[in-house]
Short mmCIF file of N, CA and C in Angstrom, two decimals:
data_model
loop_
_atom_site.label_atom_id
_atom_site.label_comp_id
_atom_site.label_asym_id
_atom_site.label_seq_id
_atom_site.Cartn_x
_atom_site.Cartn_y
_atom_site.Cartn_z
N GLN A 16 0.84 -1.18 0.00
CA GLN A 16 0.00 0.00 0.00
C GLN A 16 0.88 1.24 0.00
N TYR A 17 0.46 2.23 -0.76
CA TYR A 17 1.16 3.51 -0.81
C TYR A 17 0.34 4.55 -0.06
N HIS A 18 1.03 5.42 0.65
CA HIS A 18 0.42 6.53 1.36
C HIS A 18 1.00 7.80 0.75
N VAL A 19 0.16 8.62 0.14
CA VAL A 19 0.64 9.79 -0.58
C VAL A 19 -0.09 11.04 -0.10
N CYS A 20 0.68 12.10 0.07
CA CYS A 20 0.10 13.41 0.41
C CYS A 20 0.50 14.41 -0.65
N LEU A 21 -0.48 15.15 -1.16
CA LEU A 21 -0.22 16.32 -1.99
C LEU A 21 -0.40 17.49 -1.05
N GLY A 22 0.63 18.30 -0.89
CA GLY A 22 0.54 19.40 0.07
C GLY A 22 0.87 20.74 -0.54
N ALA A 23 0.35 21.78 0.08
CA ALA A 23 0.60 23.14 -0.37
C ALA A 23 0.50 24.08 0.82
N PRO A 24 1.13 25.22 0.72
CA PRO A 24 0.96 26.21 1.80
C PRO A 24 -0.51 26.60 1.92
N GLY A 25 -0.95 26.75 3.13
CA GLY A 25 -2.32 27.15 3.38
C GLY A 25 -2.36 28.60 3.85
N ILE A 26 -3.32 28.89 4.69
CA ILE A 26 -3.50 30.25 5.18
C ILE A 26 -3.50 30.25 6.70
N ALA A 27 -3.21 31.39 7.28
CA ALA A 27 -3.17 31.54 8.73
C ALA A 27 -4.56 31.52 9.33
N ARG A 28 -4.61 31.23 10.60
CA ARG A 28 -5.89 31.15 11.33
C ARG A 28 -6.66 32.47 11.30
N GLY A 29 -5.98 33.58 11.25
CA GLY A 29 -6.64 34.88 11.25
C GLY A 29 -7.03 35.38 9.87
N ASP A 30 -6.66 34.67 8.83
CA ASP A 30 -6.95 35.09 7.45
C ASP A 30 -8.45 34.97 7.19
N GLU A 31 -9.03 36.02 6.65
CA GLU A 31 -10.48 36.01 6.38
C GLU A 31 -10.89 34.92 5.38
N ARG A 32 -9.94 34.43 4.60
CA ARG A 32 -10.26 33.37 3.64
C ARG A 32 -10.40 32.00 4.29
N ARG A 33 -10.23 31.93 5.60
CA ARG A 33 -10.32 30.63 6.28
C ARG A 33 -11.70 30.00 6.14
N PHE A 34 -12.71 30.81 5.96
CA PHE A 34 -14.06 30.26 5.79
C PHE A 34 -14.19 29.61 4.41
N ALA A 35 -13.61 30.26 3.40
CA ALA A 35 -13.58 29.67 2.06
C ALA A 35 -12.71 28.40 2.07
N ALA A 36 -11.62 28.42 2.85
CA ALA A 36 -10.75 27.24 2.94
C ALA A 36 -11.49 26.06 3.56
N SER A 37 -12.32 26.32 4.54
CA SER A 37 -13.10 25.24 5.15
C SER A 37 -14.09 24.65 4.15
N ILE A 38 -14.71 25.52 3.36
CA ILE A 38 -15.65 25.04 2.34
C ILE A 38 -14.89 24.24 1.28
N LEU A 39 -13.74 24.75 0.85
CA LEU A 39 -12.92 24.04 -0.13
C LEU A 39 -12.57 22.65 0.38
N ASP A 40 -12.12 22.56 1.61
CA ASP A 40 -11.76 21.27 2.21
C ASP A 40 -12.95 20.32 2.19
N ALA A 41 -14.12 20.82 2.53
CA ALA A 41 -15.33 19.98 2.54
C ALA A 41 -15.67 19.48 1.14
N ILE A 42 -15.52 20.34 0.14
CA ILE A 42 -15.85 19.95 -1.24
C ILE A 42 -14.84 18.95 -1.78
N VAL A 43 -13.56 19.16 -1.52
CA VAL A 43 -12.51 18.32 -2.08
C VAL A 43 -12.49 16.94 -1.43
N GLY A 44 -12.42 16.89 -0.12
CA GLY A 44 -12.25 15.58 0.51
C GLY A 44 -12.67 15.50 1.96
N GLY A 45 -13.51 16.41 2.41
CA GLY A 45 -13.85 16.48 3.82
C GLY A 45 -15.00 15.61 4.28
N SER A 46 -15.64 14.90 3.36
CA SER A 46 -16.77 14.05 3.78
C SER A 46 -17.01 12.96 2.74
N ALA A 47 -17.97 12.10 3.03
CA ALA A 47 -18.30 11.02 2.11
C ALA A 47 -18.96 11.53 0.83
N SER A 48 -19.44 12.76 0.83
CA SER A 48 -20.02 13.32 -0.39
C SER A 48 -19.03 14.18 -1.16
N SER A 49 -17.78 14.25 -0.70
CA SER A 49 -16.77 15.08 -1.35
C SER A 49 -16.36 14.50 -2.71
N ARG A 50 -15.75 15.35 -3.50
CA ARG A 50 -15.36 14.94 -4.85
C ARG A 50 -14.39 13.75 -4.85
N LEU A 51 -13.34 13.84 -4.06
CA LEU A 51 -12.34 12.77 -4.09
C LEU A 51 -12.89 11.46 -3.54
N PHE A 52 -13.64 11.52 -2.46
CA PHE A 52 -14.21 10.31 -1.89
C PHE A 52 -15.14 9.64 -2.89
N GLN A 53 -15.99 10.44 -3.51
CA GLN A 53 -16.94 9.88 -4.47
C GLN A 53 -16.24 9.32 -5.70
N GLU A 54 -15.32 10.08 -6.26
CA GLU A 54 -14.69 9.67 -7.52
C GLU A 54 -13.69 8.53 -7.34
N ILE A 55 -12.84 8.61 -6.32
CA ILE A 55 -11.77 7.62 -6.16
C ILE A 55 -12.23 6.39 -5.39
N ARG A 56 -12.93 6.58 -4.30
CA ARG A 56 -13.31 5.44 -3.47
C ARG A 56 -14.64 4.81 -3.87
N GLU A 57 -15.67 5.63 -3.99
CA GLU A 57 -17.00 5.08 -4.25
C GLU A 57 -17.20 4.61 -5.68
N LYS A 58 -16.92 5.46 -6.65
CA LYS A 58 -17.17 5.10 -8.05
C LYS A 58 -16.17 4.08 -8.58
N ARG A 59 -14.91 4.24 -8.22
CA ARG A 59 -13.86 3.39 -8.82
C ARG A 59 -13.26 2.37 -7.86
N GLY A 60 -13.48 2.51 -6.58
CA GLY A 60 -12.93 1.57 -5.61
C GLY A 60 -11.41 1.48 -5.66
N MET A 61 -10.75 2.60 -5.88
CA MET A 61 -9.31 2.60 -6.10
C MET A 61 -8.48 2.90 -4.86
N ALA A 62 -9.10 3.28 -3.75
CA ALA A 62 -8.32 3.65 -2.57
C ALA A 62 -9.01 3.16 -1.31
N TYR A 63 -8.20 2.84 -0.33
CA TYR A 63 -8.72 2.47 0.98
C TYR A 63 -9.21 3.72 1.71
N SER A 64 -8.44 4.77 1.54
CA SER A 64 -8.76 6.02 2.23
C SER A 64 -8.35 7.18 1.34
N VAL A 65 -9.19 8.21 1.29
CA VAL A 65 -8.86 9.42 0.55
C VAL A 65 -9.58 10.58 1.23
N TYR A 66 -8.84 11.64 1.49
CA TYR A 66 -9.44 12.81 2.14
C TYR A 66 -8.54 14.03 1.95
N SER A 67 -9.08 15.18 2.28
CA SER A 67 -8.29 16.41 2.29
C SER A 67 -8.22 16.91 3.73
N TYR A 68 -7.30 17.83 3.97
CA TYR A 68 -7.15 18.38 5.32
C TYR A 68 -6.58 19.79 5.24
N ALA A 69 -6.80 20.53 6.29
CA ALA A 69 -6.26 21.88 6.40
C ALA A 69 -5.82 22.11 7.83
N SER A 70 -4.67 22.72 7.99
CA SER A 70 -4.15 23.10 9.31
C SER A 70 -3.87 24.59 9.26
N GLN A 71 -4.35 25.30 10.25
CA GLN A 71 -4.14 26.74 10.30
C GLN A 71 -3.46 27.10 11.61
N TYR A 72 -2.40 27.88 11.48
CA TYR A 72 -1.62 28.32 12.64
C TYR A 72 -1.66 29.84 12.70
N SER A 73 -0.98 30.42 13.67
CA SER A 73 -1.05 31.86 13.85
C SER A 73 -0.48 32.64 12.67
N ASP A 74 0.54 32.10 12.00
CA ASP A 74 1.16 32.87 10.91
C ASP A 74 1.25 32.12 9.58
N SER A 75 0.75 30.92 9.51
CA SER A 75 0.83 30.13 8.29
C SER A 75 -0.19 29.00 8.34
N GLY A 76 -0.14 28.18 7.32
CA GLY A 76 -1.04 27.04 7.30
C GLY A 76 -0.60 26.02 6.27
N GLN A 77 -1.33 24.94 6.22
CA GLN A 77 -1.04 23.87 5.28
C GLN A 77 -2.36 23.26 4.83
N ILE A 78 -2.42 22.90 3.56
CA ILE A 78 -3.55 22.14 3.04
C ILE A 78 -3.00 20.91 2.36
N GLY A 79 -3.80 19.89 2.28
CA GLY A 79 -3.31 18.68 1.63
C GLY A 79 -4.40 17.71 1.27
N VAL A 80 -4.01 16.78 0.44
CA VAL A 80 -4.86 15.66 0.02
C VAL A 80 -4.08 14.40 0.33
N TYR A 81 -4.74 13.43 0.94
CA TYR A 81 -4.12 12.14 1.27
C TYR A 81 -4.86 11.04 0.51
N VAL A 82 -4.09 10.06 0.03
CA VAL A 82 -4.68 8.86 -0.55
C VAL A 82 -3.85 7.66 -0.11
N GLY A 83 -4.54 6.60 0.31
CA GLY A 83 -3.90 5.33 0.62
C GLY A 83 -4.42 4.31 -0.37
N THR A 84 -3.52 3.78 -1.21
CA THR A 84 -3.96 2.92 -2.30
C THR A 84 -2.90 1.89 -2.65
N ARG A 85 -3.25 0.96 -3.52
CA ARG A 85 -2.29 -0.02 -4.02
C ARG A 85 -1.43 0.63 -5.10
N GLU A 86 -0.27 0.07 -5.32
CA GLU A 86 0.69 0.62 -6.28
C GLU A 86 0.08 0.80 -7.68
N GLU A 87 -0.69 -0.18 -8.12
CA GLU A 87 -1.23 -0.11 -9.49
C GLU A 87 -2.29 0.99 -9.65
N ASN A 88 -2.84 1.49 -8.55
CA ASN A 88 -3.85 2.56 -8.63
C ASN A 88 -3.29 3.95 -8.37
N LEU A 89 -2.05 4.02 -7.96
CA LEU A 89 -1.48 5.30 -7.51
C LEU A 89 -1.53 6.38 -8.59
N GLY A 90 -1.06 6.08 -9.78
CA GLY A 90 -1.04 7.08 -10.85
C GLY A 90 -2.42 7.62 -11.17
N ALA A 91 -3.38 6.73 -11.28
CA ALA A 91 -4.75 7.15 -11.60
C ALA A 91 -5.35 7.98 -10.47
N CYS A 92 -5.09 7.60 -9.22
CA CYS A 92 -5.61 8.38 -8.08
C CYS A 92 -5.04 9.80 -8.10
N LEU A 93 -3.76 9.92 -8.35
CA LEU A 93 -3.15 11.26 -8.39
C LEU A 93 -3.69 12.08 -9.56
N GLU A 94 -3.89 11.42 -10.71
CA GLU A 94 -4.46 12.13 -11.86
C GLU A 94 -5.87 12.64 -11.55
N ILE A 95 -6.66 11.84 -10.87
CA ILE A 95 -8.01 12.26 -10.50
C ILE A 95 -7.96 13.43 -9.54
N ALA A 96 -7.09 13.35 -8.53
CA ALA A 96 -6.97 14.43 -7.55
C ALA A 96 -6.57 15.74 -8.23
N VAL A 97 -5.57 15.67 -9.09
CA VAL A 97 -5.11 16.86 -9.81
C VAL A 97 -6.22 17.40 -10.71
N ALA A 98 -6.94 16.52 -11.39
CA ALA A 98 -8.02 16.95 -12.28
C ALA A 98 -9.15 17.63 -11.49
N GLU A 99 -9.51 17.07 -10.34
CA GLU A 99 -10.58 17.67 -9.53
C GLU A 99 -10.15 19.03 -9.00
N LEU A 100 -8.92 19.15 -8.55
CA LEU A 100 -8.43 20.45 -8.07
C LEU A 100 -8.38 21.45 -9.21
N GLY A 101 -7.95 21.00 -10.37
CA GLY A 101 -7.91 21.88 -11.54
C GLY A 101 -9.30 22.34 -11.95
N ASP A 102 -10.27 21.45 -11.84
CA ASP A 102 -11.64 21.80 -12.18
C ASP A 102 -12.17 22.87 -11.22
N LEU A 103 -11.89 22.72 -9.94
CA LEU A 103 -12.32 23.73 -8.96
C LEU A 103 -11.60 25.05 -9.20
N ALA A 104 -10.30 24.98 -9.47
CA ALA A 104 -9.52 26.20 -9.72
C ALA A 104 -10.02 26.94 -10.96
N ALA A 105 -10.55 26.19 -11.92
CA ALA A 105 -11.08 26.80 -13.16
C ALA A 105 -12.44 27.45 -12.96
N GLY A 106 -12.97 27.36 -11.75
CA GLY A 106 -14.24 28.02 -11.47
C GLY A 106 -15.44 27.11 -11.50
N ASN A 107 -15.23 25.82 -11.55
CA ASN A 107 -16.34 24.87 -11.66
C ASN A 107 -16.78 24.34 -10.30
N VAL A 108 -17.23 25.25 -9.47
CA VAL A 108 -17.81 24.88 -8.17
C VAL A 108 -19.32 24.89 -8.36
N ARG A 109 -19.92 23.72 -8.28
CA ARG A 109 -21.36 23.59 -8.50
C ARG A 109 -22.14 24.15 -7.30
N ALA A 110 -23.26 24.75 -7.59
CA ALA A 110 -24.09 25.35 -6.53
C ALA A 110 -24.51 24.30 -5.50
N ASP A 111 -24.84 23.09 -5.95
CA ASP A 111 -25.28 22.05 -5.02
C ASP A 111 -24.15 21.60 -4.09
N GLU A 112 -22.93 21.50 -4.61
CA GLU A 112 -21.84 21.08 -3.74
C GLU A 112 -21.42 22.19 -2.79
N LEU A 113 -21.53 23.44 -3.22
CA LEU A 113 -21.24 24.57 -2.33
C LEU A 113 -22.26 24.57 -1.18
N SER A 114 -23.50 24.41 -1.50
CA SER A 114 -24.55 24.38 -0.49
C SER A 114 -24.37 23.19 0.45
N ARG A 115 -24.09 22.01 -0.11
CA ARG A 115 -23.90 20.81 0.70
C ARG A 115 -22.70 20.96 1.65
N ALA A 116 -21.62 21.57 1.17
CA ALA A 116 -20.43 21.79 2.00
C ALA A 116 -20.76 22.74 3.15
N LYS A 117 -21.49 23.79 2.85
CA LYS A 117 -21.87 24.74 3.90
C LYS A 117 -22.72 24.06 4.97
N GLU A 118 -23.70 23.29 4.54
CA GLU A 118 -24.58 22.61 5.49
C GLU A 118 -23.82 21.59 6.32
N ASN A 119 -22.89 20.88 5.68
CA ASN A 119 -22.07 19.91 6.38
C ASN A 119 -21.24 20.59 7.47
N LEU A 120 -20.60 21.70 7.13
CA LEU A 120 -19.76 22.41 8.10
C LEU A 120 -20.59 22.99 9.24
N LYS A 121 -21.74 23.52 8.93
CA LYS A 121 -22.59 24.07 9.98
C LYS A 121 -23.07 22.96 10.91
N GLY A 122 -23.41 21.82 10.37
CA GLY A 122 -23.83 20.69 11.19
C GLY A 122 -22.71 20.19 12.09
N ARG A 123 -21.52 20.07 11.52
CA ARG A 123 -20.36 19.63 12.31
C ARG A 123 -20.04 20.63 13.42
N LEU A 124 -20.17 21.93 13.10
CA LEU A 124 -19.93 22.96 14.11
C LEU A 124 -20.89 22.80 15.28
N LEU A 125 -22.16 22.66 14.98
CA LEU A 125 -23.16 22.52 16.04
C LEU A 125 -22.94 21.25 16.86
N LEU A 126 -22.61 20.16 16.20
CA LEU A 126 -22.34 18.91 16.93
C LEU A 126 -21.10 19.03 17.80
N SER A 127 -20.09 19.75 17.32
CA SER A 127 -18.84 19.88 18.09
C SER A 127 -19.07 20.64 19.39
N LEU A 128 -20.08 21.48 19.45
CA LEU A 128 -20.35 22.26 20.66
C LEU A 128 -20.92 21.40 21.78
N GLU A 129 -21.29 20.16 21.47
CA GLU A 129 -21.79 19.25 22.49
C GLU A 129 -20.66 18.64 23.31
N SER A 130 -19.42 18.80 22.85
CA SER A 130 -18.27 18.24 23.54
C SER A 130 -17.53 19.33 24.33
N THR A 131 -17.37 19.10 25.62
CA THR A 131 -16.64 20.05 26.46
C THR A 131 -15.21 20.21 25.96
N SER A 132 -14.60 19.10 25.57
CA SER A 132 -13.23 19.14 25.06
C SER A 132 -13.13 20.01 23.80
N ASN A 133 -14.05 19.84 22.87
CA ASN A 133 -14.05 20.65 21.65
C ASN A 133 -14.25 22.13 21.96
N ARG A 134 -15.13 22.42 22.91
CA ARG A 134 -15.38 23.82 23.29
C ARG A 134 -14.12 24.45 23.87
N MET A 135 -13.41 23.71 24.71
CA MET A 135 -12.19 24.23 25.34
C MET A 135 -11.07 24.38 24.31
N THR A 136 -10.99 23.43 23.37
CA THR A 136 -9.99 23.54 22.30
C THR A 136 -10.25 24.78 21.47
N ARG A 137 -11.50 25.05 21.17
CA ARG A 137 -11.88 26.25 20.41
C ARG A 137 -11.45 27.51 21.15
N LEU A 138 -11.71 27.57 22.44
CA LEU A 138 -11.30 28.73 23.25
C LEU A 138 -9.78 28.86 23.29
N GLY A 139 -9.10 27.73 23.47
CA GLY A 139 -7.64 27.75 23.54
C GLY A 139 -6.99 28.21 22.25
N LYS A 140 -7.48 27.72 21.11
CA LYS A 140 -6.92 28.14 19.82
C LYS A 140 -7.10 29.63 19.60
N ALA A 141 -8.27 30.15 19.95
CA ALA A 141 -8.52 31.59 19.78
C ALA A 141 -7.57 32.40 20.66
N THR A 142 -7.33 31.93 21.87
CA THR A 142 -6.45 32.64 22.79
C THR A 142 -4.99 32.59 22.32
N VAL A 143 -4.51 31.41 21.97
CA VAL A 143 -3.12 31.23 21.57
C VAL A 143 -2.80 31.97 20.26
N THR A 144 -3.71 31.94 19.32
CA THR A 144 -3.46 32.57 18.02
C THR A 144 -3.95 34.01 17.95
N GLU A 145 -4.52 34.49 19.05
CA GLU A 145 -5.01 35.87 19.13
C GLU A 145 -5.98 36.21 18.00
N THR A 146 -6.89 35.27 17.75
CA THR A 146 -7.94 35.49 16.76
C THR A 146 -9.26 35.63 17.50
N PRO A 147 -10.19 36.38 16.92
CA PRO A 147 -11.48 36.57 17.60
C PRO A 147 -12.24 35.26 17.78
N LEU A 148 -12.94 35.17 18.87
CA LEU A 148 -13.80 34.03 19.13
C LEU A 148 -15.20 34.42 18.70
N PHE A 149 -15.60 33.98 17.52
CA PHE A 149 -16.89 34.33 16.96
C PHE A 149 -18.00 33.52 17.61
N THR A 150 -19.17 34.12 17.67
CA THR A 150 -20.34 33.38 18.12
C THR A 150 -20.70 32.36 17.04
N VAL A 151 -21.50 31.39 17.40
CA VAL A 151 -21.94 30.39 16.45
C VAL A 151 -22.71 31.07 15.31
N GLU A 152 -23.53 32.04 15.65
CA GLU A 152 -24.30 32.76 14.64
C GLU A 152 -23.39 33.47 13.65
N GLU A 153 -22.30 34.06 14.15
CA GLU A 153 -21.36 34.75 13.26
C GLU A 153 -20.61 33.76 12.38
N LEU A 154 -20.23 32.63 12.93
CA LEU A 154 -19.56 31.60 12.13
C LEU A 154 -20.48 31.11 11.01
N VAL A 155 -21.73 30.87 11.33
CA VAL A 155 -22.69 30.44 10.32
C VAL A 155 -22.86 31.51 9.25
N ARG A 156 -22.96 32.76 9.66
CA ARG A 156 -23.09 33.86 8.70
C ARG A 156 -21.89 33.92 7.77
N ARG A 157 -20.69 33.75 8.31
CA ARG A 157 -19.48 33.83 7.49
C ARG A 157 -19.37 32.63 6.54
N LEU A 158 -19.76 31.46 6.98
CA LEU A 158 -19.77 30.31 6.09
C LEU A 158 -20.78 30.50 4.97
N ASP A 159 -21.96 30.98 5.32
CA ASP A 159 -23.00 31.20 4.31
C ASP A 159 -22.60 32.26 3.29
N ALA A 160 -21.73 33.19 3.68
CA ALA A 160 -21.32 34.28 2.80
C ALA A 160 -20.27 33.87 1.76
N VAL A 161 -19.66 32.71 1.92
CA VAL A 161 -18.61 32.26 0.99
C VAL A 161 -19.22 32.01 -0.38
N THR A 162 -18.55 32.51 -1.41
CA THR A 162 -19.01 32.33 -2.80
C THR A 162 -18.17 31.28 -3.52
N SER A 163 -18.71 30.80 -4.61
CA SER A 163 -17.97 29.82 -5.42
C SER A 163 -16.71 30.47 -6.00
N ASP A 164 -16.75 31.75 -6.31
CA ASP A 164 -15.56 32.44 -6.82
C ASP A 164 -14.44 32.47 -5.79
N GLU A 165 -14.79 32.64 -4.52
CA GLU A 165 -13.77 32.64 -3.46
C GLU A 165 -13.14 31.26 -3.32
N VAL A 166 -13.94 30.22 -3.42
CA VAL A 166 -13.43 28.85 -3.34
C VAL A 166 -12.50 28.57 -4.52
N SER A 167 -12.90 28.97 -5.71
CA SER A 167 -12.07 28.76 -6.90
C SER A 167 -10.75 29.52 -6.81
N ALA A 168 -10.80 30.76 -6.35
CA ALA A 168 -9.58 31.57 -6.23
C ALA A 168 -8.61 30.94 -5.25
N LEU A 169 -9.12 30.44 -4.15
CA LEU A 169 -8.27 29.80 -3.16
C LEU A 169 -7.68 28.50 -3.70
N THR A 170 -8.45 27.75 -4.45
CA THR A 170 -7.97 26.51 -5.07
C THR A 170 -6.86 26.82 -6.06
N SER A 171 -7.04 27.84 -6.86
CA SER A 171 -6.05 28.23 -7.85
C SER A 171 -4.73 28.61 -7.19
N ARG A 172 -4.82 29.36 -6.10
CA ARG A 172 -3.62 29.77 -5.36
C ARG A 172 -2.88 28.56 -4.80
N SER A 173 -3.64 27.63 -4.25
CA SER A 173 -3.06 26.47 -3.58
C SER A 173 -2.47 25.46 -4.55
N THR A 174 -3.13 25.22 -5.68
CA THR A 174 -2.65 24.22 -6.60
C THR A 174 -1.35 24.64 -7.28
N SER A 175 -1.10 25.93 -7.38
CA SER A 175 0.14 26.39 -8.00
C SER A 175 1.34 26.15 -7.10
N ALA A 176 1.10 25.89 -5.80
CA ALA A 176 2.20 25.70 -4.86
C ALA A 176 2.32 24.27 -4.35
N ALA A 177 1.59 23.33 -4.93
CA ALA A 177 1.53 21.95 -4.41
C ALA A 177 2.85 21.21 -4.58
N THR A 178 3.12 20.31 -3.62
CA THR A 178 4.28 19.42 -3.67
C THR A 178 3.79 18.00 -3.37
N VAL A 179 4.57 17.03 -3.73
CA VAL A 179 4.18 15.63 -3.52
C VAL A 179 5.19 14.94 -2.62
N THR A 180 4.69 14.20 -1.60
CA THR A 180 5.52 13.32 -0.79
C THR A 180 4.82 11.99 -0.70
N SER A 181 5.58 10.89 -0.67
CA SER A 181 4.94 9.59 -0.55
C SER A 181 5.80 8.62 0.23
N ALA A 182 5.15 7.57 0.73
CA ALA A 182 5.86 6.51 1.44
C ALA A 182 5.16 5.19 1.10
N ALA A 183 5.92 4.17 0.82
CA ALA A 183 5.35 2.85 0.50
C ALA A 183 5.32 2.01 1.75
#
């Protein structure tokens, strides 16, 4: 089995584009309805695991795509990932997937508030990175305000800086 990450510089925790970055992550590989999960795992059965991720710190960040697959599927999986990212960067963010990503993130946000640990982590990150602690209503408003153009612009920026690392 091969474990491969496509990575690129992300954005800082205080960057206003972080809401678009969250939506992008959800569309690319953040759930079972995401593009990579559907195309690579569900439709083609080519990977054991495929997802995207984003890490945001006080002054920088990282975004990435992970795939765990057999050697014979590796090339095709990477081609699909690159094609999907290219499609998003070209401005092809469908209204239904944008809406689904927003609803997914809002649902996960509300569910996370049921955990004391998650609530304390949220407070701690805001304190350590000196970023505002938004109310749930404000977070929902900011997620709802993200446009497909913002998601495409962020994808375009990120794909131009991508690097590949792998381990067998």
